[in-house]
Structure formats: structure tokens, C-alpha cells
Short mmCIF file of C-alpha atoms and ligand atoms in Angstrom, two decimals:
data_model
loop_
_atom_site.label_atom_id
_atom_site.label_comp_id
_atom_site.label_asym_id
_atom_site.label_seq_id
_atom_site.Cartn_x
_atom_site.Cartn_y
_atom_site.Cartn_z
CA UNK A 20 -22.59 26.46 13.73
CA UNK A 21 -25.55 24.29 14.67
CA UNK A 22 -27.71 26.82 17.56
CA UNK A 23 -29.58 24.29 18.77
CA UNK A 24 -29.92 20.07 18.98
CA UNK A 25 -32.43 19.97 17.03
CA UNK A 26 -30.23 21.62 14.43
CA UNK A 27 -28.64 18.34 14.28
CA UNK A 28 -29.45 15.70 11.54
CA UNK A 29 -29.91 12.79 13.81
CA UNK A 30 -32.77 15.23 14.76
CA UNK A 31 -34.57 16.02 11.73
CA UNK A 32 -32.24 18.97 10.58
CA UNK A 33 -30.42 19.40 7.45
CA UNK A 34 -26.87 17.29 7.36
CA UNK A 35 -23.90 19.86 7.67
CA UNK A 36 -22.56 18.80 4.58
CA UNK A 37 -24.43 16.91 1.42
CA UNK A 38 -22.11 15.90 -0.30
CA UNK A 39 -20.24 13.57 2.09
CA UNK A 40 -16.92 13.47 3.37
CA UNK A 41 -15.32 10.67 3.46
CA UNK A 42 -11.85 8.98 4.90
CA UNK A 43 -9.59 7.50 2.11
CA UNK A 44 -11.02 9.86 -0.56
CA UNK A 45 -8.54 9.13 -3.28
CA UNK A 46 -6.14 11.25 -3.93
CA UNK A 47 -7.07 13.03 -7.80
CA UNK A 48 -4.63 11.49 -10.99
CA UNK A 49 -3.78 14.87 -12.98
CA UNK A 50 -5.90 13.46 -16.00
CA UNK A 51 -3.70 15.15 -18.40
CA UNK A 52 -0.93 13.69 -17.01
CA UNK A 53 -2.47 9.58 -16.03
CA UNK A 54 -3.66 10.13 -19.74
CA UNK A 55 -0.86 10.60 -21.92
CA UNK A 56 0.68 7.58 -19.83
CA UNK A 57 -2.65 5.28 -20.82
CA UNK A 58 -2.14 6.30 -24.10
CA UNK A 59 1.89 5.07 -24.34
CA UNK A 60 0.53 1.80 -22.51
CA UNK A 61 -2.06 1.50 -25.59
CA UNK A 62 0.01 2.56 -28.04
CA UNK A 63 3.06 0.07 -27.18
CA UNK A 64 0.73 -3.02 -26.80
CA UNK A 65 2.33 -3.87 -23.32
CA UNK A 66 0.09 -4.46 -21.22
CA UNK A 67 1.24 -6.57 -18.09
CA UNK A 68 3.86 -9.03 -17.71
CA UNK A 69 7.00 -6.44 -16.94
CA UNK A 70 6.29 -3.87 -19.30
CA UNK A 71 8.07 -0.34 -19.56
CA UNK A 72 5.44 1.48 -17.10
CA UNK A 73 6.38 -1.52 -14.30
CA UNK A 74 9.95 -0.95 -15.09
CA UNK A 75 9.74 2.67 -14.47
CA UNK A 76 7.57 2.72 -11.89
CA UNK A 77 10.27 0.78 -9.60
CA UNK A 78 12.60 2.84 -11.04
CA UNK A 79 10.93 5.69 -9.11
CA UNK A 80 10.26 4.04 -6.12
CA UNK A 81 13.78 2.60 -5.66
CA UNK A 82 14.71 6.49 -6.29
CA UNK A 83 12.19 8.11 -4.25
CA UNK A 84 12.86 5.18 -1.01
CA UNK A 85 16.41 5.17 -1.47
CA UNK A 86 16.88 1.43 -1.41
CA UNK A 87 18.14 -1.25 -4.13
CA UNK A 88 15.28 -3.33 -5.08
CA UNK A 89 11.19 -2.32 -5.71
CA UNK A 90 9.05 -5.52 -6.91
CA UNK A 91 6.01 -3.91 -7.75
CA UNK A 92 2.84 -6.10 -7.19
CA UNK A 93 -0.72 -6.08 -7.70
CA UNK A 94 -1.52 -4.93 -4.50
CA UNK A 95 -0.23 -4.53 -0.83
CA UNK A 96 -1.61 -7.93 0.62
CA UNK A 97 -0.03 -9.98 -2.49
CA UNK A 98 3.01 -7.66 -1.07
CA UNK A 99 2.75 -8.84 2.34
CA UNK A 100 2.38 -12.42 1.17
CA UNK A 101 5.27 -12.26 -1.42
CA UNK A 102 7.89 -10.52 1.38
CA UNK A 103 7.00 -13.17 4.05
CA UNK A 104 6.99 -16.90 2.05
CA UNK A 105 10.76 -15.23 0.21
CA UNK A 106 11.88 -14.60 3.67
CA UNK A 107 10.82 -18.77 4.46
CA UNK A 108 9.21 -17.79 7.63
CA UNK A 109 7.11 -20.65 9.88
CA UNK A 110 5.62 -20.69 12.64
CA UNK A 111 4.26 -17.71 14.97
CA UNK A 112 5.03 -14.12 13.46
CA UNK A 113 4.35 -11.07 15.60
CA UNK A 114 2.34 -8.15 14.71
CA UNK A 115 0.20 -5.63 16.42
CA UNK A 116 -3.68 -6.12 16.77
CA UNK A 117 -4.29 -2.74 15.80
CA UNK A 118 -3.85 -2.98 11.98
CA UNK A 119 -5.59 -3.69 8.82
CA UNK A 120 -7.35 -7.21 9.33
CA UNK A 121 -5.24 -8.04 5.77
CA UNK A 122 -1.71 -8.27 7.78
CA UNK A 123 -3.16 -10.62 9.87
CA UNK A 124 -5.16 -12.35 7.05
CA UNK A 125 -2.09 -12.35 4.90
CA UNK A 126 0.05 -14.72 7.40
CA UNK A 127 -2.65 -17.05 8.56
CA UNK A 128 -4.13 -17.38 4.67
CA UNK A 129 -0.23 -19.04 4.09
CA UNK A 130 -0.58 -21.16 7.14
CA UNK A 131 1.74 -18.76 9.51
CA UNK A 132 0.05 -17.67 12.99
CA UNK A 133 -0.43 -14.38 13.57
CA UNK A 134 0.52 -13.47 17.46
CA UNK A 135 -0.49 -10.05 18.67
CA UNK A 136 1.70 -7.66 20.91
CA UNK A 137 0.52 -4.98 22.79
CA UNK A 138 1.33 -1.34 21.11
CA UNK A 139 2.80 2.12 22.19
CA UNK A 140 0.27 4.68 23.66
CA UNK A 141 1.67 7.62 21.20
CA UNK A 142 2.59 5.82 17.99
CA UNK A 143 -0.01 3.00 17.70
CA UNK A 144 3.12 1.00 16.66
CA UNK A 145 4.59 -2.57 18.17
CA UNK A 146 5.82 -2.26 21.48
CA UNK A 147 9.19 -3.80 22.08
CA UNK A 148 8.62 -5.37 25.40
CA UNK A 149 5.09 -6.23 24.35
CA UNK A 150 6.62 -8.13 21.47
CA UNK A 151 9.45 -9.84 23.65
CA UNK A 152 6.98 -11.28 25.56
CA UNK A 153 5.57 -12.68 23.26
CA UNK A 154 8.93 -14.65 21.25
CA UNK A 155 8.67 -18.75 21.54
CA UNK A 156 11.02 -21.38 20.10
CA UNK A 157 8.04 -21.09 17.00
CA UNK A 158 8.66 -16.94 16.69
CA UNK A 159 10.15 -16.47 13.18
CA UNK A 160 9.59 -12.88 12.69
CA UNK A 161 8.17 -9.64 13.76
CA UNK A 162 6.22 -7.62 11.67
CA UNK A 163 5.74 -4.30 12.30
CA UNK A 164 3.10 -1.65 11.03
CA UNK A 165 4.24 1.53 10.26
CA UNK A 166 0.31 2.79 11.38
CA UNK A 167 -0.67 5.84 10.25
CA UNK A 168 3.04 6.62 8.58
CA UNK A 169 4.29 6.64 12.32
CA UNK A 170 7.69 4.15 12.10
CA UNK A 171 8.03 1.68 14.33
CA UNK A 172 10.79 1.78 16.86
CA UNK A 173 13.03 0.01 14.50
CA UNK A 174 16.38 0.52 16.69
CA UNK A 175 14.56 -1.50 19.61
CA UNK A 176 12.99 -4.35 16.94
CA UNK A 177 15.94 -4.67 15.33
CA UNK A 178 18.36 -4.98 18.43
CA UNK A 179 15.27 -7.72 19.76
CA UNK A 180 15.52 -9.37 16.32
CA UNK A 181 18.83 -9.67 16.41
CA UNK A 182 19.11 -11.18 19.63
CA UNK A 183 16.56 -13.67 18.82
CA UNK A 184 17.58 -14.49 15.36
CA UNK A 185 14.57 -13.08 13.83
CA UNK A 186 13.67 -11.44 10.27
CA UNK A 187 12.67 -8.18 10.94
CA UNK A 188 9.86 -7.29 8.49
CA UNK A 189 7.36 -4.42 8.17
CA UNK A 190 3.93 -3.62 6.70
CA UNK A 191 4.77 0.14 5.09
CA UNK A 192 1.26 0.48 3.70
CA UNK A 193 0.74 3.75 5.44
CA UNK A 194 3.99 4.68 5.09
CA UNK A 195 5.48 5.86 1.85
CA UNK A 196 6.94 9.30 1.98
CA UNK A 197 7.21 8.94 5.59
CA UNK A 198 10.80 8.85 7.50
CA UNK A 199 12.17 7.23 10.38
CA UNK A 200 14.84 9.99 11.69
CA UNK A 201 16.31 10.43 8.12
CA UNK A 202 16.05 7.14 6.44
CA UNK A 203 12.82 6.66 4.53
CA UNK A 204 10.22 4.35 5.86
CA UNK A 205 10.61 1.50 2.66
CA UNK A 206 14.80 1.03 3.77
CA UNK A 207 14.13 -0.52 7.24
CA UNK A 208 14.58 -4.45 8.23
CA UNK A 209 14.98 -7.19 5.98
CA UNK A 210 11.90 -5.92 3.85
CA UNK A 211 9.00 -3.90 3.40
CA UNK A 212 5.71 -4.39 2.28
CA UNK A 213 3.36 -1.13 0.73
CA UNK A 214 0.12 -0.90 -0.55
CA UNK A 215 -0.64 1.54 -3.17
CA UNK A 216 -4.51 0.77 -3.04
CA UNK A 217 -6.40 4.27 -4.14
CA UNK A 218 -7.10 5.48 -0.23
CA UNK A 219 -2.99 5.58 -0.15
CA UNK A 220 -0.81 8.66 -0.06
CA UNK A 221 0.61 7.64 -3.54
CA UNK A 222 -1.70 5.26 -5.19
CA UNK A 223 -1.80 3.02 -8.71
CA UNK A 224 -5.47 2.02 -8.21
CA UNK A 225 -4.40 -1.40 -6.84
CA UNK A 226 -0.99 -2.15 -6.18
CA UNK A 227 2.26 -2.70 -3.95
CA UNK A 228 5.31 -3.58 -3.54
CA UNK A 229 8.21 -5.16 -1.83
CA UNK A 230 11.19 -3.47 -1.31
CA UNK A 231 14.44 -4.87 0.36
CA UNK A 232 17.77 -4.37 0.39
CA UNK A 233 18.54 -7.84 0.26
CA UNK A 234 19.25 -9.58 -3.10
CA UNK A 235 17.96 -12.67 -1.96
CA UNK A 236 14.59 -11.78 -1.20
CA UNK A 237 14.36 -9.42 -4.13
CA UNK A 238 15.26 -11.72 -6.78
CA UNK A 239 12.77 -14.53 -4.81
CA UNK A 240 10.06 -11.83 -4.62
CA UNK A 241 10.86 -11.30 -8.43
CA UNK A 242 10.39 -15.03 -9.44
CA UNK A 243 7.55 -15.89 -7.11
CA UNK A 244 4.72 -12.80 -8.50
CA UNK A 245 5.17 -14.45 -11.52
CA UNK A 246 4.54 -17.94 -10.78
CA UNK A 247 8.04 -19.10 -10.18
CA UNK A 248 8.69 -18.66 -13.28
CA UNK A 249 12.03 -17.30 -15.29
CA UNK A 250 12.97 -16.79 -18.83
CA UNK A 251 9.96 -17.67 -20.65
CA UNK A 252 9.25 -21.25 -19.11
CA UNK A 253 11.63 -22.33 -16.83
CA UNK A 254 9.88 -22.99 -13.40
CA UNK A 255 12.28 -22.21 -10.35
CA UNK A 256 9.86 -21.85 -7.64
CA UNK A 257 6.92 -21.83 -5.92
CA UNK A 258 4.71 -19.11 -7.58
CA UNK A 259 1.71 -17.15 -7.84
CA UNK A 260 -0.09 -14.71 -10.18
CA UNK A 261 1.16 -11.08 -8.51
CA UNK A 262 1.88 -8.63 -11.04
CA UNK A 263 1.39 -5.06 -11.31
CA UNK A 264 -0.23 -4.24 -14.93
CA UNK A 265 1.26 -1.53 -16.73
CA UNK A 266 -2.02 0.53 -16.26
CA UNK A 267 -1.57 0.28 -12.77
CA UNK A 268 1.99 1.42 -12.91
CA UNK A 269 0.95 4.33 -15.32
CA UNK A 270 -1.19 5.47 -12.58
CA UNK A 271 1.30 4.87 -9.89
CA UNK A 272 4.02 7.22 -12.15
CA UNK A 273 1.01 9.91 -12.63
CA UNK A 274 0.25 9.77 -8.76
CA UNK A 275 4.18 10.15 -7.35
CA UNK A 276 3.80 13.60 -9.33
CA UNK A 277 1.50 14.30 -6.86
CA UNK A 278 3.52 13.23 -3.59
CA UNK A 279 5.47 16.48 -2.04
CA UNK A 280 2.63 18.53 -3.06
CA UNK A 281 0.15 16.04 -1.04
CA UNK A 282 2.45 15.88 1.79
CA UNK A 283 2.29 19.57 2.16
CA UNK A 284 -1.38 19.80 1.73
CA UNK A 285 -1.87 16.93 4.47
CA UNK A 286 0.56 19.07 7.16
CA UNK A 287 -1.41 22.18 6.56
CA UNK A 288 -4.48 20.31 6.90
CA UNK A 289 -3.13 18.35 10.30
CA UNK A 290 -2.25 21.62 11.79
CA UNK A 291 -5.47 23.16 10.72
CA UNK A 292 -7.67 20.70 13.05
CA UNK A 293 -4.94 21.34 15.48
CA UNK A 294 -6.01 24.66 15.81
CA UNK A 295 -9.39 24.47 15.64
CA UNK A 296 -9.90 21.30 17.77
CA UNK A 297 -7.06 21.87 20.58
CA UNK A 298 -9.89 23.83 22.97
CA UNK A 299 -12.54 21.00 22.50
CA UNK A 300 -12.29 19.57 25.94
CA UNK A 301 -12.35 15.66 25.44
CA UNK A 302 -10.77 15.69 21.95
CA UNK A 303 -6.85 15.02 21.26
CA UNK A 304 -5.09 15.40 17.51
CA UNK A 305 -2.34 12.40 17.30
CA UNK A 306 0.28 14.23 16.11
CA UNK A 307 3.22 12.77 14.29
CA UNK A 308 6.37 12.62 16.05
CA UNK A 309 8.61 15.70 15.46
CA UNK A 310 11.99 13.23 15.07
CA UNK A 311 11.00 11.49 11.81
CA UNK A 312 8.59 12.84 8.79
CA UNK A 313 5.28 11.81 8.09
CA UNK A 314 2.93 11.63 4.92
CA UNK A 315 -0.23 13.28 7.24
CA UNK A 316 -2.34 10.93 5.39
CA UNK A 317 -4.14 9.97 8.23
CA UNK A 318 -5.67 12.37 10.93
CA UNK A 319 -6.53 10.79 14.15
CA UNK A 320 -7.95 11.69 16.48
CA UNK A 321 -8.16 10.66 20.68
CA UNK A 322 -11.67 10.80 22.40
CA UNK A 323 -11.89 10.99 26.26
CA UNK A 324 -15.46 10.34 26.66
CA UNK A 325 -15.97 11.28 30.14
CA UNK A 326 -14.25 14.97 29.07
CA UNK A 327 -16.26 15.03 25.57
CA UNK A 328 -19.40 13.93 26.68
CA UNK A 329 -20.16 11.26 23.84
CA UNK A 330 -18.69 7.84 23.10
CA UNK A 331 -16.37 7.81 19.70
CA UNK A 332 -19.27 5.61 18.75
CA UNK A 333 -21.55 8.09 18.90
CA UNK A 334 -19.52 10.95 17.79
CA UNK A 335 -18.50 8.86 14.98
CA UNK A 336 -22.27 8.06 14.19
CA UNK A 337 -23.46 11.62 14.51
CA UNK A 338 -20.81 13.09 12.13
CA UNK A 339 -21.75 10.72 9.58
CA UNK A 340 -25.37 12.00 9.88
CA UNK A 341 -24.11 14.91 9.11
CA UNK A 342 -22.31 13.91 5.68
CA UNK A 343 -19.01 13.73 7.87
CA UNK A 344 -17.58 9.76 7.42
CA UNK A 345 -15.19 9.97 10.24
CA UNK A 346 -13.55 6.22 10.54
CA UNK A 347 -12.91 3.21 13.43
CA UNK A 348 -10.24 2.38 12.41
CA UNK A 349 -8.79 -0.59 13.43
CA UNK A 350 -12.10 -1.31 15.42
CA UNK A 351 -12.49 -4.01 16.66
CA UNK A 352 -8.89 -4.97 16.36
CA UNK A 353 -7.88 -8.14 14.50
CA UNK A 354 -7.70 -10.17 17.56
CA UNK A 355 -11.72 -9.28 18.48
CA UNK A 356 -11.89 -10.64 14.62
CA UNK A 357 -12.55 -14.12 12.76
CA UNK A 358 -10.78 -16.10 12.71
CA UNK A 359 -8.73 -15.24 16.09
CA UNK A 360 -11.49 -13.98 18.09
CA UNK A 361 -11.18 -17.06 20.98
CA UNK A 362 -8.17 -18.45 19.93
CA UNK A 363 -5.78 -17.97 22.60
CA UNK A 364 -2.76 -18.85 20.75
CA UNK A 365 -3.10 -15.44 19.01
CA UNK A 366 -3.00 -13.53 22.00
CA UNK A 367 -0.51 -14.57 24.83
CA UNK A 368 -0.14 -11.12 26.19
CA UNK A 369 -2.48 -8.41 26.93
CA UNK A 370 -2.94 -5.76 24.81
CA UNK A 371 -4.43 -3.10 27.37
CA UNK A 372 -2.80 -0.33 25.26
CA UNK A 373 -4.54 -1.76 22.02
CA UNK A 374 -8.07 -2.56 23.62
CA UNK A 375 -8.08 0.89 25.07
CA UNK A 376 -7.48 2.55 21.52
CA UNK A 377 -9.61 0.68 19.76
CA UNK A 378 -12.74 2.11 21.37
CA UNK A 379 -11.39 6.02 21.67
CA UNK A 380 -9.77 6.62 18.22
CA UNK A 381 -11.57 7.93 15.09
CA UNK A 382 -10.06 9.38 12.08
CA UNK A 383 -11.03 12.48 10.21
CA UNK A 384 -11.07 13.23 6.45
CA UNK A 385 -8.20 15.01 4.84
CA UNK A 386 -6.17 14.13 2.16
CA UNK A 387 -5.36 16.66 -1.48
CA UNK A 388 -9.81 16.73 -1.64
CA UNK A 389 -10.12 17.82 1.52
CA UNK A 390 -9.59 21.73 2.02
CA UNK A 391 -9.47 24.50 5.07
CA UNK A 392 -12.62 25.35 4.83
CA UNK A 393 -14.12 21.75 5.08
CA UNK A 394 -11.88 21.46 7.79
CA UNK A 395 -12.88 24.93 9.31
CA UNK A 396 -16.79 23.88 9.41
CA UNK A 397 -15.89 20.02 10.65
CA UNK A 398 -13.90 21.46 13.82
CA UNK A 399 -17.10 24.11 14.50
CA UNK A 400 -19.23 20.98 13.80
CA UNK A 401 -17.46 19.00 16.52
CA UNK A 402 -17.65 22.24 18.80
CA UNK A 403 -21.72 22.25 18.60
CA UNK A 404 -21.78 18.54 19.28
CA UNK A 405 -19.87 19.21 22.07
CA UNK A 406 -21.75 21.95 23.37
CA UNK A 407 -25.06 19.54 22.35
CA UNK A 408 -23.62 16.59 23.76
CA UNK A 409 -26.08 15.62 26.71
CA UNK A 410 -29.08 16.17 24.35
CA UNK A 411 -27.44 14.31 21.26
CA UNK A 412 -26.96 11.02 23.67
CA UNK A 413 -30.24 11.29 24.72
CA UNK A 414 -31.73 11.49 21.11
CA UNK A 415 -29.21 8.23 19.85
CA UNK A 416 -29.76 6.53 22.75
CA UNK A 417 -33.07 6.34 22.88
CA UNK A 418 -34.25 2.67 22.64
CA UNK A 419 -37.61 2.58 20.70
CA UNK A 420 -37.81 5.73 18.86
CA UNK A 421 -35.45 7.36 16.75
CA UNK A 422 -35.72 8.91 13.67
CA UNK A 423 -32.91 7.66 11.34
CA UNK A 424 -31.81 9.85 9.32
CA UNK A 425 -30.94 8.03 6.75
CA UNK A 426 -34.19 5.53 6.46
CA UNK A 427 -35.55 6.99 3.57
CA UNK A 428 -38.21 4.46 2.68
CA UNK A 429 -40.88 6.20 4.08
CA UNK A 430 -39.80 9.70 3.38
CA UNK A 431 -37.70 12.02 6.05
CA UNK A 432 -39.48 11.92 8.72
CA UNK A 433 -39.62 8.02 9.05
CA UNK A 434 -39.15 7.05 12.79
CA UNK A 435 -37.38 3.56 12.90
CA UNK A 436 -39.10 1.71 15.85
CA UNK A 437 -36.43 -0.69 16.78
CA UNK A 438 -34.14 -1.93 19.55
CA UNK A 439 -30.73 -0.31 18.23
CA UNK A 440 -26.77 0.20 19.98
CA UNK A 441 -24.69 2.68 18.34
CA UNK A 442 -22.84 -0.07 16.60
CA UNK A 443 -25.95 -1.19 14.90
CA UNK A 444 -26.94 2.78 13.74
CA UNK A 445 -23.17 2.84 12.26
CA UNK A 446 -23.37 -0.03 10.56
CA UNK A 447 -27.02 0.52 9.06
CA UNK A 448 -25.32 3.99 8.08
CA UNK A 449 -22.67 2.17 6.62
CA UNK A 450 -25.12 -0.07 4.65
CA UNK A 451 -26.52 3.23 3.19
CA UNK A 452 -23.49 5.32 1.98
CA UNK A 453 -20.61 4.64 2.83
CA UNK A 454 -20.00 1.74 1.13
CA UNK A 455 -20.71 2.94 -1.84
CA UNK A 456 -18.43 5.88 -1.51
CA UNK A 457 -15.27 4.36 0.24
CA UNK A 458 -13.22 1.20 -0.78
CA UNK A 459 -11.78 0.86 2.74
C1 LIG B 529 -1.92 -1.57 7.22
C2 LIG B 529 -2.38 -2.21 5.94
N1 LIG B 529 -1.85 -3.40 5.59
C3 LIG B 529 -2.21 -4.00 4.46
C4 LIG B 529 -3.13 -3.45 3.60
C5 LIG B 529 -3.56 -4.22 2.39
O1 LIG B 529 -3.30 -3.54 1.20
P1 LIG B 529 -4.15 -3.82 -0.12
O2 LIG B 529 -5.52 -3.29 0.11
O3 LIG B 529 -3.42 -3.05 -1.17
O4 LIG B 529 -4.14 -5.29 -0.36
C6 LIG B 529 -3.70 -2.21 3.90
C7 LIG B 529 -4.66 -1.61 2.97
O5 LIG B 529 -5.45 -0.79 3.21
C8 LIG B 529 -3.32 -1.57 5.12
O6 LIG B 529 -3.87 -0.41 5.47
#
């Protein structure tokens, strides 16, 4: 526990932990295991275009999702774009704001418009009247996040959907090994999109996949990550270079080894910040709804600044000081973001429940590297800032005088004499170490 504020790195003290933290650690390949498969790959000469390690790998997912067709890709945007040009969508599609920038990116870089609906207050997902609102004559589909393995409210989407004659489409990239009720998150609408990039639950490096239940789409998904093309020349379609390389699959296989056991680690870790954060006045864990199942990838966390004390900001900035690289995420929402920032057509509705997220959530490391300890000595290091807090604004805040922490140029106890918000100290932070550390 950190006595005093001047305990605190951002005031000359030694960071809480030195070797850093991070969100999206990924999740550790039994070498043994990821091995052996690298060596089949080698040994049968197969090294991409729909090997044995591919074929497998869907096998397992088809298995593990309970649904008829995987199309394993080279990773979850190539997913997002494969699912949406088989399902011949134009037009306006509707997603949520509060997402990775690449769902939004994914549409618009096909010439689609991303329109953003507001979101619920508990499970960060679309919000069904949000998203009638915003259905024109141009709406072609909605596309829901599963965000942080929460499922959407896929009853209320799909009865809208139906109405208006809609595909029904989600991004599952947080989502695999999650459940809505009892079906698993992968089964839902006309087609799901994952990404198994290496800060997933279940990762292959790179990767993703569409999975469907719908023959159609499959077999177009199928044809199009492989440039339209069947047999060994024959051009059918409209194409691109998507596929998943066997060594990608091989560590996809060595990684859903890892699944239940990661699952239970990430609950035990969930309900360990539970308990040690549930008397910090001004700090609420998201927790996971107790109707479906979720991976616990992701721990959020809800900041009421007035009770706390501190901005997320600068909670946010003065964990990472101390080796602790708590996450924004979505900040600042893909509508606050080129190219949609301005453009009106992108946001008909408000999104009060989005913009007031945005600015109050933060997530906090777990995931099968993280362990109770770590956990134990980030809750007591939340409790000192806390207890610190009017001090620790004072010392961030200041205008023309603060010692970074992490300007090492002129050894530690360089004072940076500039103009600075807490945006600008995150993002030099960033610059330093995080970068380096994290992929996303
Ligand atoms: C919600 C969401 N959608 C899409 C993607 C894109 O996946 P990839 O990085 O595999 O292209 C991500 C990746 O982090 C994501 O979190």
C-alpha cells in the first residue's frame, strides 16, 4: 500500500509494479503442444492454401460453436469484410459507436456507411430502439457487437430485423466461448464474424472466421477468401486474398486447449476485483449478466468521478505510471473518429448512453498471465489512489511543472516544463511503453 502521495510514481516514487501489466496480454501457447503442431505443418509441406491444420481447425470451431459452417480467415476484419459483401449488403448498416474502430472501418473501406445507434447502459451492446430509430429505406443490416463477450439482445434484433427485412449480422470478436442463454455466441443471426488476433480469449496469432448457418453465405465466404476462385482456376466470384495459413491454424488448435481452463481463470480473476474493489467508493466492476456465459476476457470497470475523486483519465494515467496499463477502450468512440467525426449521416440519433461510457470506462488486466496476487496489489493500488486522490490531481494537473515519470532523457528526476491535459500525458505514456508491449 502506497502511505503517502509522494509514494506515488507520478511523484518521484518507485512504480508499483516494473514489469508492466498490460490489457490484451496474450494468452501463453503450451510450447510443447503449438510445437509438435509446427513441426506436422513443416513436415507435410502444407503451408497455406486449405491445408490439414485449416481443415481441423474449423473442424473444432464448428464443434466447439455448435453451428454448420467455420471459414477460417486471416484475421477478424478480413472476417467482417468477407460475412458482409456474401450477405450483398448496400447502403447504411447499423452498429454501435462503442466498438473497435475496425467494424466501422471494415463497412465504410467496402463502400457501406456505417450508422451508429445508441447502446444499453449494462451490456455496452446495440440498443433495440436506438437502432430502430435509426432504419431508412437505405438500412440493409444491423450489426451487432457482442462487446466484451456480453450478447446482444438478439431476440429484440432479430424480431426488428425481421420486421424490416434486414440481415441480422454480428461482430463475435469478443465473444467466443461466450453464450447467449444456452446457445453459443458464433450460432446467432445470419452470421458471425470473430477475431482470433493474440489479445483474444482463443487466439491463432492473426486470424478469424465466419461462421453461419446458412449454406449460402458459407460456401460464398468459402470462394471469396480465396479470390473467387474454385477448383484450381475457375473464377466464380469476386475475391480477395483471406486465408488462414496453416501456422496460424496450428496455433489456433494449440490455443482452444487452453479455452475452459482460461475461462475459469478469467471468472476467478473477475470475482477477485469484485471483492477487492466493491468498497472503493466511485468504482463499479461490469459484471457479466448471470442469464448467458461469458469468456471474462475483459474486466471493466465504471468510474463515477465525482464519488472517486479522479477522472478515468487520470486514474487511467496514474496506473500506468505505476506499470499498471489499464485501457480506454472504445475511447473516443468511432463516431468522435476519422473518417465520421462531422459527418452527420453517421450519426442520426444520439448516443447519450455511448458518449457517457466512453469517458467513465477503463479496463483492467486479467487474462491466464494475470494472477490473484497481481490482482490483490492492483485493487490496494486503486484503494491508495483513492485515499490520495485530491493530492494526485493536484500533482497531474499541474500546468507547467510535472515530473514525468517516464521522460527519461535527462535521468529520473527530469521535470517536463510543458502545457499538458491528461490526454496528452497518456498518450506520451503510450509513446513510451505501451506500444511496444500491446498490439491493441
Ligand atoms: C470488436 C472488434 N471487432 C473487430 C476486430 C478486428 O479484428 P482483427 O484485429 O483480428 O482484424 C477487433 C479486434 O481487436 C475487435 O475487438
Amino acid at each position: 500500500m502506497k502511505q503517502s502521495f509522494t509514494d506515488f510514481a507520478v511523484c518521484g516514487g518507485v512504480p508499483e509494479f516494473t514489469a508492466p501489466l498490460v490489457v490484451g496480454r496474450p494468452n501463453e501457447l503450451p510450447r510443447e503442444s503449438f510445437l509438435a503442431k509446427i513441426e506436422a505443418v513443416l513436415d507435410s509441406g502444407h503451408l497455406t492454401n486449405g491445408g490439414p491444420m485449416v481443415a481441423e481447425f474449423e473442424r473444432q470451431i464448428a464443434e466447439w460453436l455448435d453451428v454448420k459452417h467455420v471459414v477460417a480467415v486471416c484475421n477478424g476484419t478480413a472476417a467482417l469484410q468477407i460475412m458482409i459483401m456474401a450477405c450483398n449488403l448496400s447502403g447504411e448498416v447499423i452498429i454501435p459507436s462503442m466498438t473497435f474502430i475496425a467494424t466501422a472501418h471494415a463497412l465504410q473501406w467496402i463502400g457501406l456507411t456505417p450508422v451508429f445507434a445508441d447502446i444499453d447502459p449494462e451490456t455496452h451492446t446495440l440498443q433495440p430502439d436506438s437502432v430502430e430509430r435509426c432504419i431508412t429505406q437505405r438500412t440493409s443490416a444491423i450489426l451487432g457487437v457482442h462487446l466484451w463477450g456480453n450478447p446482444c439482445d438478439v431476440d429484440e434484433l432479430s424480431l426488428l430485423a425481421h420486421q424490416h427485412d434486414l440481415k441480422l449480422l454480428f461482430d463475435a470478436s469478443h465473444g467466443f466461448g461466450c453464450s447467449y442463454g444456452m446457445r453459443p455466441i458464433g450460432s446467432l443471426g445470419d452470421a458471425e464474424a470473430f477475431s482470433f488476433h493474440a489479445t483474444k480469449v482463443m487466439h491463432s496469432v492473426e486470424g478469424g472466421a465466419v461462421v453461419t448457418n446458412n449454406d449460402t453465405i458459407a460456401e460464398r465466404c468459402r470462394l471469396m477468401r480465396n479470390f473467387g476462385i474454385t477448383g484450381l482456376t475457375q473464377i466464380e466470384s469476386l475475391g480477395i486474398n483471406a486465408k488462414m495459413s496453416e501456422l496460424s491454424a496450428a496455433a489456433g488448435l494449440t490455443s482452444l486447449e487452453t479455452v475452459p481452463q482460461l475461462i475459469r481463470h478469467n471468472a476467478n480473476n473477475l470475482a477477485l476485483y469484485q471483492l477487492h474493489l466493491q468498497h472503493i467508493n466511485g468504482l463499479t466492476v461490469c459484471l457479466p449478466s448471470e442469464k448467458h456465459s461469458s469468456n471474462g476476457n475483459y474486466v471493466v470497470i465504471r468510474v463515477d468521478e465525482n464519488r472517486f475523486g479522479l477522472s478515468r483519465d487520470e486514474i487511467v494515467l496514474i496506473l500506468r505510471t505505476e506499470g499498471v496499463f489499464a485501457r480506454a477502450y472504445f475511447s473516443p468512440g468511432c463516431h468522435n473518429a476519422p473518417p465520421y467525426a462531422g459527418n452527420p449521416i453517421h450519426t442520426p440519433v444520439k448516443l447519450q448512453t455511448t458518449e457517457g461510457l466512453l469517458t467513465t470506462i477503463m479496463q483492467l488486466p486479467t487474462g491466464g498471465t494475470v494472477n490473484e496476487l497481481e490482482i490483490k496489489r492492483i485493487s490496494e493500488l486503486l484503494t491508495s489512489i483513492k485515499q490520495q486522490a485530491p493530492h494526485l490531481r493536484q500533482i497531474i494537473q499541474a500546468p507547467n511543472a510535472n515530473r514525468h515519470p517516464l521522460d527519461n532523457s535527462a535521468g529520473s528526476k527530469t521535470l517536463v516544463h510543458e502545457p499538458h491535459s491528461t490526454d496528452q500525458l497518456v498518450t506520451r505514456h503510450l509513446a513510451h511503453r505501451v506500444l511496444s508491449t500491446t498490439a491493441q
